[in-house]
Amino acid sequence: MFEYAPAPESRDVVALRDSYGLFIDGEFTDGGGVFKTVNPADEEVLAEVASADSADVDRAVAAARRAFDTVWGSMPGRERGKYLFRIARILQERAREFAVLESLDNGKPIRESRDIDLPLVAAHFFYYAGWADKLSYAGLGGARPLGVAGQVIPWNFPLLMLAWKIAPALATGNTVVLKPAETTPLTALLFAEVCQQAELPPGVVNIVTGAGETGRALVAHPGVDKVAFTGSTEVGREIARAVAGSSKRLTLELGGKAANIVFDDAPVDQAVEGIVDGIFFNQGHVCCAGSRLLVQESVADEVLSSLRRRMSTLRVGDPLDKNTDVGAINSAEQLAKIRELSDIGEAEGATRWSPSCSLPDRGFWFAPTVFTGVSQAHRIAREEVFGPVLSVLTFRTPAEAVEKANNTPYGLSAGIWTEKGSRILWMADKLRAGVVWANTFNKFDPASPFGGYKESGYGREGGRHGLEAYVK
Amino acid sequence: MSVTAVPDVGRSEASLRRFLHGLSGVDEVGAKARADRLGTRSIKTSAKAYALDLAIRMIDLTTLEGADTPGKVRALCAKGLHPGDDAPPVAAICVYGDRVPDAVEALKGSNVHIAAVATAFPSGRAPLPVKLADTRAAVEAGADEIDMVIDRGAFLSGQYTQVFDEIVAVKEACGDAHLKVILETGELVTYDNVRRASWLAMLAGADFIKTSTGKVSPAATLPVTLVMLEACRDFRDAHGRQVGMKPAGGIRTAKDAIKYLVMVNEITGPDWLDPDWFRFGASSLLNDLLLQRRKMATGHYAGSDYVTLD
């Protein structure tokens, strides 16, 4: 038997500090309180992080306003672009450090933070750096910045979501106050160091860490002109209510329950790979995850047996091991939620299967899981699990596939697997989802807009469309 | 696993075509991405030591030059038997049919196999009786493994039964010798063709399927090997018979060889991680494996003068 010996990435490339402050007006400062952030793979406390109260948020917004009024808002686009290019290059130079810290704080495998997150983070800054001096050619009219953007991001792709938010905001001349998720604040704070290293004018980027209260204070702050949020639909609703009636602009990128649709003529091996990538990538902590597999009945058995075999080769464990495919669940709360919904899936009559794999004793772990015999009525087919749990449904005709795929409160993404090009186009036209992937899944590119229909939110991030949310 | 008889699809051109074209397609982008991703596995320490020795044991150490002489073949055999340090011998020595007697002499008393290329290698452009005579001569001279090439012209023009029948005839001419069927994937071009040719060869009785002659570029690649390994795996699932796999040509470094072993491990599973079921067709790979092996033992890289040329 060919057992791969442990191949751990070194932690030494990261200089973890015992405590981290808030990043306001170009300086690290104390906050109203502190909280701890842990490594989800072993529950070790990584650092103490300052928690921003409303007074801290006030200071951050004031700093952002000052920077907007005095430097950034009136700076020529070609000058802003230089800063963004500089940030992108520094991120590339420090990619390994960022990747290790991201895996430590988030629990995602190093091969994903190293090969996917960090290259995309740098690519987003490069992409929007290129737009900074070309806004008049983006077809957005006068393209004047909005002012101060309050941005709240989730814990599944901490640094990538930061890049999606900060890069277009800065490129268009806005200043930002960003709140990273409570469980994954560290790479945002390391990014603050990058801002210092790039000599970004003080106040252009401010990072306030904390939990829901900090986020609420930021969203409700009267000095904020624009709110951008990525996270759960539940919190998104709360934010929409808080912002309603004000002049604040709002974009929301919320949950999903994507259908990954496999037809009988699909290339089976690649479809199985796409199914695995669709739901087990980043432990399924992906809002556009392909969490509902819709497979044509005539090939369901073949596809499912291939899927089970493939799942048996997934390596679950230490996120810093370069051979790990599936890492740790981000938090105890999320693990509890995944367990609860999976138990409900069983209780409602679906058949549960996981490959045999030994999970570490400490930390938050959940084995890759597939539910068969699922129907649209089951809760695991309707609710977002946000974990490595796949629900399998079947269909008989393309029209039925479309109906089932669209029969969800969400509409963020979808996947189609077929060798028939005309069917891809027909389906893509009918699926109510912001992104439709054909014969692939979970592919991201800074030039491609991303966002949802229905309860998956509104507004687009990425591409030329992503600029619209930050200009008037 | 259900074991069924090999379907009688070779009976007519139409039934064979329907069968081969009914196989699931291969998405090229997806296959390459999967191969790339498997190539990022990090194989260290004990796993690396295991892989290096396994790779040596899987080599078909090969010389296929017009200028081959008895002396050259004897030298290759000596190297294959005693690669250096305490490394294990290779799996087989692979030569042209007329050089088989030299190898028989040099390998006497060892377990190293003798593989001969036959059937008008590398082009395959000769009448069937010539190909069969070529095969019989090699077997009679002492080869216990025959590497045949398929008629790519016939395959590409859709004459599947001709290719099928030739493989059946060569297999019969092999007697007890193992038959490796070379698809020359570089000339088949598409992965759909590679998958169809793999199934065609296995249905016709191949003991091994092999990527390349080494005379055509591209020779073995990771994605092509991926597609062929998937075919081996699916064929065993369908028919219960295990067929071996041999990438050949262009595999020169230990790092590359380990990528292939990772692929075997994760695509077909460990049943194929054995010289009986997986081979490397290579000439220069052995020295890099030996250098890496020495690096693991001493902590230092030795120069190329510390391993023998042949």
Coordinates of N, CA, C and O in Angstrom, one line a residue, chain B residues 1-120:
Chain B
M1 N -18.7 -6.8 -7.4 CA -18.4 -6.5 -8.8 C -18.9 -7.6 -9.7 O -18.7 -8.8 -9.5
S2 N -19.7 -7.2 -10.7 CA -20.3 -8.2 -11.6 C -19.3 -8.6 -12.7 O -18.7 -7.7 -13.3
V3 N -19.1 -9.8 -12.8 CA -18.2 -10.3 -13.8 C -19.0 -10.9 -15.0 O -19.8 -11.8 -14.8
T4 N -18.9 -10.3 -16.1 CA -19.7 -10.8 -17.3 C -18.7 -11.2 -18.4 O -17.5 -10.7 -18.4
A5 N -19.1 -12.0 -19.3 CA -18.3 -12.3 -20.4 C -18.0 -11.1 -21.3 O -18.7 -10.2 -21.3
V6 N -16.8 -11.1 -21.9 CA -16.4 -10.0 -22.8 C -17.5 -10.1 -23.9 O -17.7 -11.1 -24.5
P7 N -18.1 -8.9 -24.1 CA -19.2 -8.9 -25.1 C -18.6 -9.2 -26.5 O -17.5 -8.9 -26.8
D8 N -19.4 -9.8 -27.3 CA -19.0 -10.2 -28.6 C -19.1 -9.0 -29.6 O -19.7 -9.1 -30.6
V9 N -18.5 -7.9 -29.1 CA -18.7 -6.7 -29.9 C -17.8 -6.7 -31.2 O -18.0 -5.9 -32.1
G10 N -16.8 -7.6 -31.1 CA -15.8 -7.6 -32.3 C -16.4 -8.2 -33.5 O -15.7 -8.3 -34.5
R11 N -17.6 -8.7 -33.4 CA -18.2 -9.5 -34.5 C -18.4 -8.8 -35.7 O -18.1 -9.2 -36.8
S12 N -18.9 -7.5 -35.6 CA -19.1 -6.7 -36.8 C -18.6 -5.3 -36.6 O -18.5 -4.8 -35.5
E13 N -18.2 -4.7 -37.7 CA -17.8 -3.3 -37.7 C -18.8 -2.5 -37.0 O -18.4 -1.6 -36.1
A14 N -20.0 -2.7 -37.3 CA -21.1 -1.8 -36.7 C -21.2 -2.0 -35.2 O -21.3 -1.0 -34.5
S15 N -21.2 -3.3 -34.8 CA -21.4 -3.5 -33.3 C -20.1 -2.9 -32.6 O -20.3 -2.4 -31.5
L16 N -19.0 -3.1 -33.1 CA -17.8 -2.6 -32.5 C -17.8 -1.1 -32.4 O -17.5 -0.5 -31.4
R17 N -18.2 -0.5 -33.5 CA -18.2 1.0 -33.5 C -19.2 1.5 -32.5 O -19.0 2.4 -31.8
R18 N -20.4 0.8 -32.5 CA -21.5 1.3 -31.5 C -21.0 1.2 -30.1 O -21.2 2.1 -29.3
F19 N -20.3 0.1 -29.8 CA -19.8 -0.1 -28.5 C -18.7 1.0 -28.1 O -18.8 1.6 -27.1
L20 N -17.8 1.2 -29.0 CA -16.7 2.1 -28.7 C -17.2 3.5 -28.6 O -16.8 4.3 -27.8
H21 N -18.1 3.9 -29.5 CA -18.6 5.2 -29.5 C -19.7 5.4 -28.4 O -20.1 6.5 -28.1
G22 N -20.1 4.3 -27.8 CA -21.0 4.4 -26.6 C -20.3 4.6 -25.3 O -21.0 4.9 -24.3
L23 N -19.0 4.5 -25.3 CA -18.3 4.7 -24.1 C -18.4 6.2 -23.6 O -18.5 7.1 -24.5
S24 N -18.4 6.4 -22.3 CA -18.5 7.8 -21.9 C -17.3 8.6 -22.4 O -16.2 8.1 -22.5
G25 N -17.6 9.8 -22.8 CA -16.6 10.7 -23.4 C -15.6 11.2 -22.4 O -15.7 10.9 -21.2
V26 N -14.5 11.8 -22.8 CA -13.5 12.4 -21.9 C -13.5 13.9 -22.2 O -13.4 14.3 -23.3
D27 N -13.7 14.7 -21.1 CA -13.6 16.1 -21.3 C -12.1 16.5 -21.1 O -11.6 16.3 -20.0
E28 N -11.6 17.0 -22.1 CA -10.1 17.2 -22.2 C -9.6 18.2 -21.0 O -8.6 17.9 -20.4
V29 N -10.4 19.3 -20.9 CA -10.0 20.2 -19.9 C -10.0 19.6 -18.5 O -9.1 19.8 -17.7
G30 N -11.1 18.9 -18.2 CA -11.2 18.2 -16.9 C -10.2 17.2 -16.7 O -9.6 17.0 -15.5
A31 N -9.9 16.4 -17.7 CA -8.9 15.3 -17.5 C -7.5 15.9 -17.2 O -6.8 15.4 -16.4
K32 N -7.2 17.0 -17.9 CA -5.9 17.6 -17.7 C -5.8 18.2 -16.3 O -4.8 18.2 -15.6
A33 N -6.9 18.8 -15.9 CA -6.9 19.5 -14.6 C -6.8 18.4 -13.5 O -6.0 18.6 -12.5
R34 N -7.4 17.3 -13.6 CA -7.3 16.2 -12.6 C -5.8 15.7 -12.6 O -5.3 15.5 -11.5
A35 N -5.2 15.5 -13.8 CA -3.8 15.0 -13.8 C -2.9 16.0 -13.2 O -2.0 15.7 -12.4
D36 N -3.1 17.3 -13.5 CA -2.3 18.4 -12.8 C -2.4 18.3 -11.3 O -1.4 18.5 -10.6
R37 N -3.6 18.2 -10.9 CA -3.8 18.2 -9.4 C -3.2 17.0 -8.7 O -2.6 17.2 -7.7
L38 N -3.3 15.8 -9.4 CA -2.6 14.7 -8.8 C -1.1 14.9 -8.8 O -0.4 14.4 -7.9
G39 N -0.6 15.7 -9.7 CA 0.8 15.9 -9.8 C 1.3 16.8 -8.7 O 2.5 17.0 -8.5
T40 N 0.4 17.4 -7.9 CA 0.8 18.3 -6.8 C 1.0 17.5 -5.5 O 1.3 18.1 -4.5
R41 N 0.7 16.2 -5.5 CA 0.9 15.5 -4.3 C 2.4 15.6 -3.8 O 3.3 15.6 -4.7
S42 N 2.5 15.7 -2.5 CA 3.9 15.9 -2.0 C 4.3 14.6 -1.4 O 3.9 14.2 -0.3
I43 N 5.3 13.9 -2.0 CA 5.7 12.5 -1.6 C 7.1 12.6 -1.0 O 8.0 12.9 -1.6
K44 N 7.1 12.4 0.3 CA 8.3 12.7 1.1 C 8.7 11.4 1.9 O 8.0 10.5 2.1
T45 N 9.9 11.5 2.4 CA 10.5 10.5 3.3 C 10.2 9.0 3.0 O 10.6 8.6 1.9
S46 N 9.5 8.4 3.9 CA 9.3 6.9 3.7 C 8.5 6.6 2.5 O 8.8 5.7 1.8
A47 N 7.5 7.5 2.2 CA 6.7 7.3 1.0 C 7.6 7.4 -0.3 O 7.4 6.7 -1.3
K48 N 8.5 8.4 -0.2 CA 9.4 8.6 -1.4 C 10.4 7.4 -1.6 O 10.6 6.9 -2.7
A49 N 10.9 6.9 -0.5 CA 11.8 5.8 -0.5 C 11.1 4.6 -1.2 O 11.6 3.9 -2.0
Y50 N 9.9 4.3 -0.7 CA 9.1 3.2 -1.2 C 8.8 3.4 -2.7 O 9.0 2.5 -3.5
A51 N 8.5 4.6 -3.1 CA 8.1 4.9 -4.5 C 9.3 4.8 -5.4 O 9.2 4.2 -6.5
L52 N 10.5 5.2 -4.9 CA 11.7 5.1 -5.8 C 12.1 3.7 -6.1 O 12.3 3.3 -7.2
D53 N 12.0 2.8 -5.1 CA 12.3 1.4 -5.3 C 11.3 0.7 -6.2 O 11.6 -0.1 -7.0
L54 N 10.0 1.1 -5.9 CA 8.9 0.5 -6.7 C 9.1 0.9 -8.2 O 8.9 0.0 -9.1
A55 N 9.4 2.1 -8.4 CA 9.6 2.6 -9.8 C 10.7 1.9 -10.5 O 10.6 1.5 -11.6
I56 N 11.8 1.6 -9.7 CA 12.9 0.9 -10.4 C 12.4 -0.5 -10.8 O 12.7 -1.0 -11.9
R57 N 11.7 -1.2 -9.9 CA 11.2 -2.5 -10.1 C 10.2 -2.6 -11.3 O 9.9 -3.6 -11.8
M58 N 9.6 -1.4 -11.6 CA 8.6 -1.4 -12.7 C 9.2 -1.0 -14.1 O 8.5 -0.9 -15.0
I59 N 10.5 -0.7 -14.1 CA 11.1 -0.2 -15.4 C 11.2 -1.4 -16.4 O 11.7 -2.4 -16.1
D60 N 10.8 -1.1 -17.6 CA 11.2 -1.9 -18.8 C 12.4 -1.1 -19.4 O 12.2 -0.1 -20.1
L61 N 13.6 -1.5 -19.0 CA 14.8 -0.7 -19.4 C 15.0 -1.0 -20.9 O 15.1 -2.2 -21.4
T62 N 15.0 0.1 -21.7 CA 14.8 0.0 -23.1 C 15.9 0.5 -23.9 O 16.5 1.6 -23.7
T63 N 16.3 -0.2 -25.0 CA 17.1 0.4 -26.1 C 16.4 0.0 -27.4 O 16.2 -1.2 -27.7
L64 N 16.0 0.9 -28.2 CA 15.4 0.7 -29.4 C 16.0 1.6 -30.5 O 15.4 2.6 -30.9
E65 N 17.2 1.3 -30.8 CA 17.9 2.1 -31.8 C 18.3 1.3 -33.0 O 18.6 0.1 -32.8
G66 N 18.4 1.9 -34.1 CA 18.9 1.2 -35.3 C 20.3 0.7 -35.1 O 20.7 -0.3 -35.6
A67 N 21.0 1.4 -34.2 CA 22.4 1.1 -34.0 C 22.7 0.1 -32.9 O 23.8 -0.1 -32.4
D68 N 21.6 -0.5 -32.4 CA 21.8 -1.5 -31.3 C 22.7 -2.6 -31.7 O 22.6 -3.2 -32.8
T69 N 23.6 -3.0 -30.8 CA 24.5 -4.1 -31.0 C 24.5 -5.1 -29.9 O 23.9 -4.8 -28.8
P70 N 25.0 -6.3 -30.0 CA 25.0 -7.2 -28.9 C 25.7 -6.6 -27.7 O 25.2 -6.8 -26.5
G71 N 26.7 -5.9 -27.9 CA 27.4 -5.2 -26.7 C 26.5 -4.3 -26.0 O 26.5 -4.2 -24.8
K72 N 25.8 -3.5 -26.7 CA 24.9 -2.5 -26.1 C 23.8 -3.2 -25.3 O 23.5 -2.8 -24.2
V73 N 23.3 -4.3 -25.9 CA 22.2 -5.0 -25.2 C 22.8 -5.7 -23.9 O 22.2 -5.6 -22.9
R74 N 24.0 -6.2 -24.0 CA 24.6 -6.9 -22.8 C 24.8 -5.8 -21.7 O 24.6 -6.1 -20.6
A75 N 25.3 -4.7 -22.1 CA 25.5 -3.6 -21.1 C 24.2 -3.2 -20.4 O 24.1 -3.1 -19.2
L76 N 23.1 -3.1 -21.2 CA 21.8 -2.7 -20.7 C 21.3 -3.8 -19.7 O 20.8 -3.5 -18.7
C77 N 21.5 -5.1 -20.1 CA 21.1 -6.2 -19.2 C 21.8 -6.2 -17.9 O 21.2 -6.3 -16.8
A78 N 23.1 -5.9 -18.0 CA 23.9 -5.9 -16.8 C 23.4 -4.7 -15.8 O 23.3 -4.9 -14.6
K79 N 23.1 -3.6 -16.4 CA 22.6 -2.5 -15.7 C 21.3 -2.8 -15.0 O 21.0 -2.5 -13.9
G80 N 20.4 -3.5 -15.8 CA 19.1 -3.8 -15.4 C 19.1 -4.8 -14.2 O 18.3 -4.7 -13.3
L81 N 20.1 -5.7 -14.3 CA 20.2 -6.7 -13.2 C 20.8 -6.1 -11.9 O 20.4 -6.4 -10.8
H82 N 21.8 -5.3 -12.1 CA 22.5 -4.7 -11.0 C 22.6 -3.2 -11.2 O 23.6 -2.6 -11.6
P83 N 21.5 -2.4 -10.9 CA 21.5 -1.0 -11.2 C 22.5 -0.2 -10.4 O 22.9 0.9 -10.8
G84 N 22.9 -0.8 -9.2 CA 23.9 0.0 -8.4 C 23.4 0.1 -7.0 O 22.3 0.0 -6.7
D85 N 24.4 0.3 -6.1 CA 24.1 0.3 -4.7 C 23.4 -1.0 -4.4 O 23.7 -2.1 -4.9
D86 N 22.3 -1.0 -3.6 CA 21.6 -2.2 -3.4 C 20.2 -2.1 -4.0 O 19.2 -2.7 -3.5
A87 N 20.1 -1.4 -5.1 CA 18.8 -1.2 -5.8 C 18.3 -2.5 -6.4 O 19.1 -3.3 -6.8
P88 N 17.0 -2.7 -6.4 CA 16.5 -3.9 -7.0 C 16.6 -3.9 -8.5 O 16.8 -2.9 -9.1
P89 N 16.6 -5.1 -9.1 CA 16.6 -5.2 -10.6 C 15.3 -4.6 -11.2 O 14.3 -4.5 -10.5
V90 N 15.5 -4.2 -12.5 CA 14.3 -3.7 -13.2 C 13.3 -4.9 -13.5 O 13.7 -6.0 -13.3
A91 N 12.2 -4.5 -14.1 CA 11.2 -5.5 -14.5 C 11.6 -6.3 -15.7 O 11.5 -7.5 -15.8
A92 N 12.0 -5.6 -16.7 CA 12.3 -6.2 -18.0 C 13.3 -5.4 -18.8 O 13.6 -4.2 -18.5
I93 N 13.9 -6.1 -19.7 CA 14.8 -5.4 -20.7 C 14.0 -5.4 -22.0 O 13.5 -6.5 -22.4
C94 N 13.9 -4.3 -22.7 CA 13.1 -4.2 -23.9 C 14.0 -3.9 -25.1 O 14.7 -2.9 -25.1
V95 N 13.9 -4.8 -26.1 CA 14.8 -4.6 -27.2 C 14.1 -4.9 -28.5 O 12.9 -5.4 -28.5
Y96 N 14.7 -4.7 -29.7 CA 14.2 -5.2 -30.9 C 14.2 -6.7 -31.0 O 15.1 -7.3 -30.4
G97 N 13.4 -7.3 -31.8 CA 13.2 -8.7 -31.8 C 14.6 -9.5 -32.2 O 14.9 -10.5 -31.6
D98 N 15.4 -8.9 -33.1 CA 16.6 -9.6 -33.5 C 17.7 -9.5 -32.4 O 18.7 -10.2 -32.5
R99 N 17.5 -8.7 -31.4 CA 18.5 -8.6 -30.3 C 18.1 -9.4 -29.1 O 18.8 -9.5 -28.1
V100 N 16.9 -10.1 -29.2 CA 16.5 -11.0 -28.1 C 17.5 -12.0 -27.6 O 17.7 -12.2 -26.4
P101 N 18.1 -12.7 -28.6 CA 19.1 -13.7 -28.1 C 20.2 -13.1 -27.3 O 20.7 -13.8 -26.3
D102 N 20.6 -11.9 -27.5 CA 21.7 -11.3 -26.7 C 21.2 -11.1 -25.3 O 21.9 -11.3 -24.3
A103 N 19.9 -10.7 -25.2 CA 19.3 -10.5 -23.8 C 19.1 -11.8 -23.1 O 19.4 -11.9 -21.9
V104 N 18.7 -12.8 -23.9 CA 18.5 -14.1 -23.2 C 19.8 -14.6 -22.6 O 19.8 -15.1 -21.5
E105 N 20.9 -14.4 -23.3 CA 22.2 -14.9 -22.9 C 22.6 -14.1 -21.6 O 23.0 -14.6 -20.6
A106 N 22.4 -12.8 -21.7 CA 22.8 -11.9 -20.6 C 22.0 -12.0 -19.3 O 22.4 -11.8 -18.2
L107 N 20.7 -12.4 -19.5 CA 19.8 -12.4 -18.3 C 19.6 -13.8 -17.8 O 18.7 -14.0 -16.9
K108 N 20.3 -14.8 -18.3 CA 20.1 -16.2 -17.9 C 20.1 -16.3 -16.4 O 20.9 -15.8 -15.7
G109 N 19.2 -17.1 -15.9 CA 19.1 -17.3 -14.4 C 18.5 -16.2 -13.6 O 18.4 -16.4 -12.4
S110 N 18.1 -15.1 -14.2 CA 17.5 -14.1 -13.4 C 16.0 -14.1 -13.7 O 15.4 -14.8 -14.5
N111 N 15.3 -13.2 -12.9 CA 13.8 -13.1 -13.0 C 13.4 -11.9 -13.9 O 12.3 -11.6 -14.1
V112 N 14.5 -11.3 -14.5 CA 14.1 -10.1 -15.3 C 13.6 -10.6 -16.6 O 14.1 -11.5 -17.3
H113 N 12.4 -10.0 -17.0 CA 11.7 -10.4 -18.2 C 12.4 -9.9 -19.5 O 13.2 -8.9 -19.4
I114 N 12.1 -10.5 -20.6 CA 12.7 -10.0 -21.9 C 11.5 -9.6 -22.7 O 10.6 -10.4 -23.1
A115 N 11.4 -8.3 -23.0 CA 10.4 -7.7 -23.8 C 10.9 -7.4 -25.2 O 12.0 -6.9 -25.3
A116 N 10.2 -7.8 -26.2 CA 10.6 -7.4 -27.6 C 9.5 -6.7 -28.3 O 8.4 -7.0 -28.1
V117 N 9.9 -5.6 -29.0 CA 8.9 -4.9 -29.8 C 8.8 -5.7 -31.1 O 9.8 -6.2 -31.6
A118 N 7.6 -5.8 -31.6 CA 7.3 -6.6 -32.8 C 6.2 -5.9 -33.6 O 5.8 -4.8 -33.2
T119 N 5.8 -6.6 -34.6 CA 4.7 -6.1 -35.5 C 5.1 -4.8 -36.3 O 4.4 -3.9 -36.3
A120 N 6.3 -4.9 -36.9 CA 6.8 -3.7 -37.7 C 6.9 -2.5 -36.8 O 6.5 -1.4 -37.3

